[in-house]
Coordinates of C-alpha atoms and ligand atoms in Angstrom, one line a residue:
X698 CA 134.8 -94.6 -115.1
X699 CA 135.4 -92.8 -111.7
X700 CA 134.5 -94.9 -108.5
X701 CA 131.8 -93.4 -105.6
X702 CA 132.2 -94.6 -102.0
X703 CA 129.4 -94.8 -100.2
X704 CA 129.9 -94.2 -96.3
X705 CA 126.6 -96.0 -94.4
X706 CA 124.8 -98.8 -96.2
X707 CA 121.2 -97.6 -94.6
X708 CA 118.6 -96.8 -97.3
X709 CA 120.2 -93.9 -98.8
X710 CA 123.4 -95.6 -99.3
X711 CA 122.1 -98.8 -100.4
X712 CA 119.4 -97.2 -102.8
X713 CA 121.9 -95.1 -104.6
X714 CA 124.4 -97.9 -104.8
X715 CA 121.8 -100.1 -106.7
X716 CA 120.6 -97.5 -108.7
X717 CA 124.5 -96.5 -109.7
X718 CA 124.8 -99.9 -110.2
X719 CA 122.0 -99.8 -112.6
X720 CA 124.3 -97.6 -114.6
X721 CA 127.7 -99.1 -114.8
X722 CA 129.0 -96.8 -112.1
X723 CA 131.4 -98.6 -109.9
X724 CA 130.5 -98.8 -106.1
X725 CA 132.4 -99.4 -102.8
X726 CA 129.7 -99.4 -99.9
X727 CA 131.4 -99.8 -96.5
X728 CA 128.4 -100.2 -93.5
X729 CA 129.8 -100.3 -90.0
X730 CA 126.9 -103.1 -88.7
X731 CA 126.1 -106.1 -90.2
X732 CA 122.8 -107.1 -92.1
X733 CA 119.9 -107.9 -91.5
X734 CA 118.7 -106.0 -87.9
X735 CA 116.1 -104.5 -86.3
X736 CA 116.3 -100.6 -86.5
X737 CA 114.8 -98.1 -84.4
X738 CA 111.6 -97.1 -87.3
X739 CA 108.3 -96.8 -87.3
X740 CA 108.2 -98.8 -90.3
X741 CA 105.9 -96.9 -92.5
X742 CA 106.8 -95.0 -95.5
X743 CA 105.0 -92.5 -96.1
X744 CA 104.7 -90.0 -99.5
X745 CA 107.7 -91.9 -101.4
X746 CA 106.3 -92.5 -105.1
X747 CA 106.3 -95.3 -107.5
X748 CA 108.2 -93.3 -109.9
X749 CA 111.2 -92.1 -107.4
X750 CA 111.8 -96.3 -106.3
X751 CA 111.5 -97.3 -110.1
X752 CA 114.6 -94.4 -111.2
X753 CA 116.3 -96.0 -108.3
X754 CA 115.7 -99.5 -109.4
X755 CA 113.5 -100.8 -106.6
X756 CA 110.5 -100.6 -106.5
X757 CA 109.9 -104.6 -107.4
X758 CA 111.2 -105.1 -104.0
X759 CA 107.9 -103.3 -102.3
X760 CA 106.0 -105.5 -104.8
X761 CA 104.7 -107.4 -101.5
X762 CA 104.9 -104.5 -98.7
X763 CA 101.6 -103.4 -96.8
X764 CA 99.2 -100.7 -98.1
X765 CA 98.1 -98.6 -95.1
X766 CA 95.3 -96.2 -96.2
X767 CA 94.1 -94.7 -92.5
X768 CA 95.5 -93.6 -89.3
X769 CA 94.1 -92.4 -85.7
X770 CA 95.5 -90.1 -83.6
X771 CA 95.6 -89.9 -79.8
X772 CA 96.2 -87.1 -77.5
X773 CA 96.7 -89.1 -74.2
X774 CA 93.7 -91.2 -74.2
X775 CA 91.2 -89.5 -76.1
X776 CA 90.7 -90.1 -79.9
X777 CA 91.2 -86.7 -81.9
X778 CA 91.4 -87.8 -85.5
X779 CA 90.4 -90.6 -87.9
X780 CA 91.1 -90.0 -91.5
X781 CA 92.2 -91.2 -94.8
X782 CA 95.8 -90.9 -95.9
X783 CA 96.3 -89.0 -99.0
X784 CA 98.3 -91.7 -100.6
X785 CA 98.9 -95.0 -99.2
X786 CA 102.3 -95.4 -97.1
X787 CA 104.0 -98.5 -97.7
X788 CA 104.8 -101.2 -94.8
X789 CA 107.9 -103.6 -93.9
X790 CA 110.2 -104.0 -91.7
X791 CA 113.6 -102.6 -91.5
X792 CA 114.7 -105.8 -91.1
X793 CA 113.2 -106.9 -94.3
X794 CA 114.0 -104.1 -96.1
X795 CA 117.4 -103.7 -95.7
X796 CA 118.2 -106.7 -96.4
X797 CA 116.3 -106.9 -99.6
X798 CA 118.5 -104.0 -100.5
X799 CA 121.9 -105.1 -99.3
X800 CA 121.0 -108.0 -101.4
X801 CA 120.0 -106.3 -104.6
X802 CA 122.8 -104.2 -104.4
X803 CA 125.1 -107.1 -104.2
X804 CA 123.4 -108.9 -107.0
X805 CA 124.3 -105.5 -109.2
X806 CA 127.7 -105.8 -108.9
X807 CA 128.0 -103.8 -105.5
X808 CA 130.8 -104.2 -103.5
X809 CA 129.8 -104.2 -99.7
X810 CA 132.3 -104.3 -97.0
X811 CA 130.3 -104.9 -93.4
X812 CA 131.6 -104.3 -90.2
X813 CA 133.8 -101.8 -91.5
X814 CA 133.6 -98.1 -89.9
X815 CA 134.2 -95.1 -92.2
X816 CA 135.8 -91.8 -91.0
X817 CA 134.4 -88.9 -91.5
X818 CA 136.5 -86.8 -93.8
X819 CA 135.7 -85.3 -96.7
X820 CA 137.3 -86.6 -99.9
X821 CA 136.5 -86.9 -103.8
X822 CA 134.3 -89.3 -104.8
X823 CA 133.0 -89.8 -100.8
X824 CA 129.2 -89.7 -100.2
X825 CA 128.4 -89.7 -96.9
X826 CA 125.0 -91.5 -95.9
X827 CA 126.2 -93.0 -92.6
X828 CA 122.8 -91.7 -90.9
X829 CA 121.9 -88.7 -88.2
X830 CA 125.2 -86.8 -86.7
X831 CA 125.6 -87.7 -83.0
X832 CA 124.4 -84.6 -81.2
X833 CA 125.5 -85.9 -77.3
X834 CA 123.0 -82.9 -75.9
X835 CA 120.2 -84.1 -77.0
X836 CA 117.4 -85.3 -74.8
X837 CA 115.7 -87.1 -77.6
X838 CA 115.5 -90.8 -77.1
X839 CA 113.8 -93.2 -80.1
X840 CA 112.7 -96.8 -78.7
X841 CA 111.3 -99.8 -80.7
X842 CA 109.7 -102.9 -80.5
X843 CA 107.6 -105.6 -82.6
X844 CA 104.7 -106.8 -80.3
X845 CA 101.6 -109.8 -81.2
X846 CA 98.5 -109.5 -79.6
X847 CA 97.6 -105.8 -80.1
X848 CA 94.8 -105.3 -82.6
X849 CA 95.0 -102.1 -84.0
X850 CA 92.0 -102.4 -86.6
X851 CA 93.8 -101.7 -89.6
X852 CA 95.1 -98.4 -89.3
X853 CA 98.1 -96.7 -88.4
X854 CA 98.0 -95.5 -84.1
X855 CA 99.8 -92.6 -83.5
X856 CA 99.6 -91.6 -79.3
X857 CA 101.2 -87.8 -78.5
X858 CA 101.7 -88.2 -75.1
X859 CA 103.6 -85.2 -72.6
X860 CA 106.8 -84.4 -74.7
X861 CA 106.4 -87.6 -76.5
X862 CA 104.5 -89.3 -79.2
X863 CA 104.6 -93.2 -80.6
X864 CA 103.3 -94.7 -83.5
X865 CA 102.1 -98.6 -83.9
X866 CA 102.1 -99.7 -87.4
X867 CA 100.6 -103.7 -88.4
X868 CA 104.4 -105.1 -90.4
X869 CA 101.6 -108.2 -91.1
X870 CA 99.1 -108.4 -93.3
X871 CA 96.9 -110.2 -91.0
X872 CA 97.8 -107.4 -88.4
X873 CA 99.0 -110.4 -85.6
X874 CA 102.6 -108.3 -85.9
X875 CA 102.7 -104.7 -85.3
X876 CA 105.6 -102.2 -84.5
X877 CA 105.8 -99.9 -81.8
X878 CA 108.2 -96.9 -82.1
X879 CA 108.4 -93.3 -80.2
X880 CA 110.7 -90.7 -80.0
X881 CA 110.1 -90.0 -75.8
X882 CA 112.3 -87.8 -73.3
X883 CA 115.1 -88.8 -71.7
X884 CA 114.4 -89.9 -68.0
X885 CA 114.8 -91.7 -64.8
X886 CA 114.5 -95.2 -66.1
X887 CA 112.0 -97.7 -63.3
X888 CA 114.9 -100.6 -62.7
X889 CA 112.7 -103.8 -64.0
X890 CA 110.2 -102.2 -66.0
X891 CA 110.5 -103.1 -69.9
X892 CA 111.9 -99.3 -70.9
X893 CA 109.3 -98.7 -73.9
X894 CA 106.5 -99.5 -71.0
X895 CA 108.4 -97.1 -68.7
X896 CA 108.8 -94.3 -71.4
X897 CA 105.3 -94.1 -72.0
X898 CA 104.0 -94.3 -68.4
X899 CA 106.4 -91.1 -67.7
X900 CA 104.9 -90.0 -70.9
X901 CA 101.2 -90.1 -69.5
X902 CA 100.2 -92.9 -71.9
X903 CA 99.0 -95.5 -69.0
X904 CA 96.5 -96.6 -71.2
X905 CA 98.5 -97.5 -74.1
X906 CA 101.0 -99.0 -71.5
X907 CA 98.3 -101.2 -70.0
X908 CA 97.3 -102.2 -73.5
X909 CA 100.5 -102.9 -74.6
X910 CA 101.2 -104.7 -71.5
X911 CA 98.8 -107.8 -72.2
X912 CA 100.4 -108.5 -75.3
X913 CA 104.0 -110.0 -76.1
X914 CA 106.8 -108.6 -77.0
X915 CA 109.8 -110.0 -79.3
X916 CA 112.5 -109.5 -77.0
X917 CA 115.4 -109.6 -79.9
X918 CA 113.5 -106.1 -81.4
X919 CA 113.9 -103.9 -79.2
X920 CA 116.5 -101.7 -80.1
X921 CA 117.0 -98.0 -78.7
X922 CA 119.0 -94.7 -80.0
X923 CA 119.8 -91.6 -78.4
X924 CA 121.9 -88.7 -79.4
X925 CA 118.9 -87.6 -81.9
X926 CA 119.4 -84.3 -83.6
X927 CA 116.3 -83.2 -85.9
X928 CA 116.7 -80.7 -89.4
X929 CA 119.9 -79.7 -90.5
X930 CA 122.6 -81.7 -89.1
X931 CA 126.5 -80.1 -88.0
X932 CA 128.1 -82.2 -90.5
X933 CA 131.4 -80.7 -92.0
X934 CA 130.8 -77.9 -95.2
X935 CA 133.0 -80.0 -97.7
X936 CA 131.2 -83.5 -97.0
X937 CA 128.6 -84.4 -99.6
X938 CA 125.7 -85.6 -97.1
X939 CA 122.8 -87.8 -98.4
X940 CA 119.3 -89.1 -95.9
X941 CA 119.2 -88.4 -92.1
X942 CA 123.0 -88.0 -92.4
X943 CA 122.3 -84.3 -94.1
X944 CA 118.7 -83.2 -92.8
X945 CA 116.3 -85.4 -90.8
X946 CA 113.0 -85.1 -90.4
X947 CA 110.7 -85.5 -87.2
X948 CA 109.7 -89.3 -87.1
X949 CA 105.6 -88.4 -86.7
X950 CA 105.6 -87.7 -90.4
X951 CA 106.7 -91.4 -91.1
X952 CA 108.5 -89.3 -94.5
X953 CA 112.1 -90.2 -93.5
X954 CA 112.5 -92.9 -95.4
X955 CA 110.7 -91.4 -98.3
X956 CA 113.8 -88.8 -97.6
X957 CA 116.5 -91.1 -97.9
X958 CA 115.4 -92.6 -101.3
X959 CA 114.4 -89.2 -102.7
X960 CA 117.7 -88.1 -101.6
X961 CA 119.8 -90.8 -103.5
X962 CA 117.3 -89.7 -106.2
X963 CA 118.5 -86.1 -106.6
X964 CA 121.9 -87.0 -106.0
X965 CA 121.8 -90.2 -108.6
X966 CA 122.7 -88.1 -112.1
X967 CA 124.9 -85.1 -110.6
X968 CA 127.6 -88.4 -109.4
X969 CA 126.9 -90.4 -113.0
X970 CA 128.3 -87.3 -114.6
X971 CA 131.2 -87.2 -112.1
X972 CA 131.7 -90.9 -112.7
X973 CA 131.7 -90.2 -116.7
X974 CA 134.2 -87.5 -115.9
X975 CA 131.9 -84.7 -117.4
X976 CA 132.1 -83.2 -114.2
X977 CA 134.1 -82.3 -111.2
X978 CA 133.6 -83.0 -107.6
X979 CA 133.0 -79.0 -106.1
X980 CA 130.5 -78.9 -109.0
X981 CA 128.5 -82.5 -108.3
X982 CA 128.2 -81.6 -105.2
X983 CA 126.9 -77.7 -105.2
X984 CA 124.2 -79.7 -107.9
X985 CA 123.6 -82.1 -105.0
X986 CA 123.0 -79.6 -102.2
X987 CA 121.1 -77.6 -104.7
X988 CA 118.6 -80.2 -105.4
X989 CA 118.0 -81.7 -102.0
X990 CA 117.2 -77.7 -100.4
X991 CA 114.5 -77.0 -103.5
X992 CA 112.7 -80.6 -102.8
X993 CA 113.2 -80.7 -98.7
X994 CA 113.8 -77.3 -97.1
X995 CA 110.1 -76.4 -97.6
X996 CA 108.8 -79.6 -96.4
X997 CA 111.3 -80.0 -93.0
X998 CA 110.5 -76.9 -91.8
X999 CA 107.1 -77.5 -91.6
X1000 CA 107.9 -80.5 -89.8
X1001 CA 109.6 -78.8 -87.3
X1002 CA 107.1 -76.4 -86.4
X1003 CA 104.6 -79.0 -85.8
X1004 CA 106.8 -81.1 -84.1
X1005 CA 107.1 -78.1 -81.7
X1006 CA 103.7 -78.3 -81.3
X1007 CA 103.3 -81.7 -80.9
X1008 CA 105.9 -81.4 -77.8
X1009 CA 104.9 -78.1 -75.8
X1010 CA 101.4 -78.5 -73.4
X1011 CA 99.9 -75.4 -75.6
X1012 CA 100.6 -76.7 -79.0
X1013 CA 98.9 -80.2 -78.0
X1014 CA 95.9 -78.1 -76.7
X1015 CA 95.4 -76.2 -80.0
X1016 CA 96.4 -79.0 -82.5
X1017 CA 93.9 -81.5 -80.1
X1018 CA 91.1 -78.7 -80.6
X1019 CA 91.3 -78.2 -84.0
X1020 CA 91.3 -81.6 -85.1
X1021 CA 88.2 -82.8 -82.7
X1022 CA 86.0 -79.2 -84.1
X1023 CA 87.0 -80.8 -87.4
X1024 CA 88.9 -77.6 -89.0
X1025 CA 92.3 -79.0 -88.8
X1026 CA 93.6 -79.7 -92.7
X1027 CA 94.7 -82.9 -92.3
X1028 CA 94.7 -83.9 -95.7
X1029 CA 96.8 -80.5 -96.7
X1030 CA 99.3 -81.3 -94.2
X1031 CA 99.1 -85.1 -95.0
X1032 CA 100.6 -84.0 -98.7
X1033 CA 102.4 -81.1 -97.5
X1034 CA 104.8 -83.3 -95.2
X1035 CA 105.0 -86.1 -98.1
Ligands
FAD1113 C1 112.0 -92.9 -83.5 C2 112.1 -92.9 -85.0 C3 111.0 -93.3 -85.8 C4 111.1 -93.3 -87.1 N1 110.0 -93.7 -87.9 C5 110.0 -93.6 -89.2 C6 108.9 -94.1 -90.0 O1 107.9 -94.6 -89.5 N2 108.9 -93.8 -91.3 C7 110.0 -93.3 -91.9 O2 109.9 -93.1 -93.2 N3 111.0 -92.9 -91.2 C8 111.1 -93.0 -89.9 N4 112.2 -92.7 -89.2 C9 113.3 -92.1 -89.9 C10 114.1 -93.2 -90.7 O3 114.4 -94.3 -89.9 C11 115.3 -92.5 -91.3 O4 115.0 -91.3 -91.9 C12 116.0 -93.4 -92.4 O5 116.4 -94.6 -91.8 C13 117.2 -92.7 -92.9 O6 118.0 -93.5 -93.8 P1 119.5 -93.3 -94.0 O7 119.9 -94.2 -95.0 O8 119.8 -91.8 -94.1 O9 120.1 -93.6 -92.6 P2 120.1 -95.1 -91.8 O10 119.0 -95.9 -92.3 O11 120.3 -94.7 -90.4 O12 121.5 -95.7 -92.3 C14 122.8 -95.3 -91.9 C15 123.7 -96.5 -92.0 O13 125.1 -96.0 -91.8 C16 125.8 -96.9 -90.9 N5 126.9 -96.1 -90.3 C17 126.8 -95.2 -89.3 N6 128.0 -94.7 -89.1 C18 128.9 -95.3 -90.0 C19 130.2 -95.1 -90.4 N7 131.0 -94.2 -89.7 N8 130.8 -95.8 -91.4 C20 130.0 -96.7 -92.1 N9 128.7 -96.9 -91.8 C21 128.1 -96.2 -90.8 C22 124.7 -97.4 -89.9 O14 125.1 -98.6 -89.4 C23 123.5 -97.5 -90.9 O15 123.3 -98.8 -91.4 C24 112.2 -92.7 -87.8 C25 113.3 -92.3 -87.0 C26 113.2 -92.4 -85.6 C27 114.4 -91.8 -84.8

């Protein structure tokens, strides 16, 4: 049997590795960090099914992970929306979950080399899942943070603030814990001030600041990434591309993760026939692209036009209006972007 090598042991890679596993397919995953860590997530997955985690051979591990059913949405400090998600998104921390993963994939049979950076060069037999392509331009800057004492009532907060929006999501089920992640503009950082504070003052979100401000954060969380390139990602032709690493979606639809598994889905038979031989690599991988442009094309474009919105003064007005008169389809969307 022919052996894949996995290039970024983040969800995609670490999924498909287990569920390869699963199937006798020798695996080489090589991650250039180290497990477990805090990762820059809002730490809610949302539209992933049971079925999609259970080909992949994991779903057992979300066995325990939170059910949120209900968000609220803020445009600066008013209150525009309060619904019911379509489907429950699931809850943990990235530091749980990878970590569940790296060790399931181990206990399979996985071979795992840490600490050990891949080049990016296409070859047989390479998929490349090592995460969103460096795009130095970009003004996009993602900061997180797990905070105690904020009381977010049991749903999931998401704040739009001026070119900015951050989500807080409970990671407890007695809601004590709760993560704080935004995707903000780059600025003039205020020397001394904690930077997701900072952000969100220059975003116009005092009063989230202030109420962020009187609880505590866990120092060893916050983590920060720049260099964020959203949809298609410049990654070379011949390189068979998997998760954020070959499209990624805006964070507000907490769907990325959903993304990364659902891309290790589609990819998971196309490389078990390659391994078997009953197929060669050109092939496997025009199936691949195939399948991940008739399940996500549809979906991340939509994503990208309200991400637009969510970012420019007069899509913030419109979206702001239509959801306060009520006419704004939430639930259509809520499916649509899931
Ligand atoms: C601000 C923000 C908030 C988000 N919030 C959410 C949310 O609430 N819900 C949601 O579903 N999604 C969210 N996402 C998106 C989600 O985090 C990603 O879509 C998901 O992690 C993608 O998984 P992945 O396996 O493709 O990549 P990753 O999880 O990033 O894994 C890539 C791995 O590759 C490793 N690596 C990198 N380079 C190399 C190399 N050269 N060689 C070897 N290894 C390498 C990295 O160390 C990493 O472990 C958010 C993203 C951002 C930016």
């Amino acid at each position: 049997m022919r052996r894949i090598e996995i290039a970024g042991g983040g969800l995609a890679g670490l999924s498909l590795g287990i569920a390869l596993r699963r199937r006798g397919v020798p695996v080489l995953i090589r991650e250039a960090s180290v497990y477990p860590r805090h990762r820059v997530c809002g730490e809610f997955i949302n539209g992933v099914t049971e079925e999609t985690l259970e080909v992949l051979g994991i779903w057992p591990l979300f066995d325990d992970a939170l059910r949120h059913r209900a968000t609220r949405w803020w445009m600066g400090e008013r209150l525009i929306l309060e619904a019911e998600l379509t489907r429950p998104a699931l809850g943990m921390s990235r530091w749980e979950m990878d970590e569940r993963l790296r060790e399931k994939f181990e206990n399979t049979g996985g071979e795992l080399r840490t600490n050990d950076r891949a080049i990016c060069e296409a070859k047989e037999g390479l998929v490349w899942t090592a995460g969103r392509m460096l795009q130095k331009k970009s003004e996009l800057l993602g900061l997180k943070a797990h905070f105690e004492g904020v009381e977010l009532e049991g749903f999931l907060e998401m704040h739009i603030g001026e070119g900015s929006y951050l989500g807080l999501t409970p990671i407890t089920a007695d809601g004590s814990r709760v993560n704080v992640c935004g995707l903000f503009r780059k600025g003039a950082r205020t020397k001394g001030v904690n930077p997701i504070i900072d952000a969100l003052q220059r975003s116009g979100l005092d009063g989230l600041a202030a109420r962020l401000e009187k609880g505590r954060m866990d120092q060893k969380s916050l983590t920060g990434i720049s260099g964020i390139q959203l949809g298609e990602q410049s990654v070379k032709d011949d390189l068979c591309t998997l998760g954020d690493a070959e499209r990624m979606i805006p964070p507000f639809t907490g769907n990325g993760m959903s993304m990364a598994f659902e891309s290790a889905e589609c990819a998971l038979q196309p490389l078990i026939d390659y391994a078997e031989g009953g197929e060669d690599w050109t092939g496997t991988q025009e199936r691949i692209r195939e399948a991940l442009d008739l399940r996500f094309q549809k979906r991340v474009n939509l994503a990208l036009m309200l991400h637009r919105c969510l970012t420019i003064r007069a899509g913030r007005v419109t979206l702001s209006a239509a959801a306060r008169s009520g006419v704004l389809p939430f639930a259509w969307l809520h499916r649509r972007l899931s």
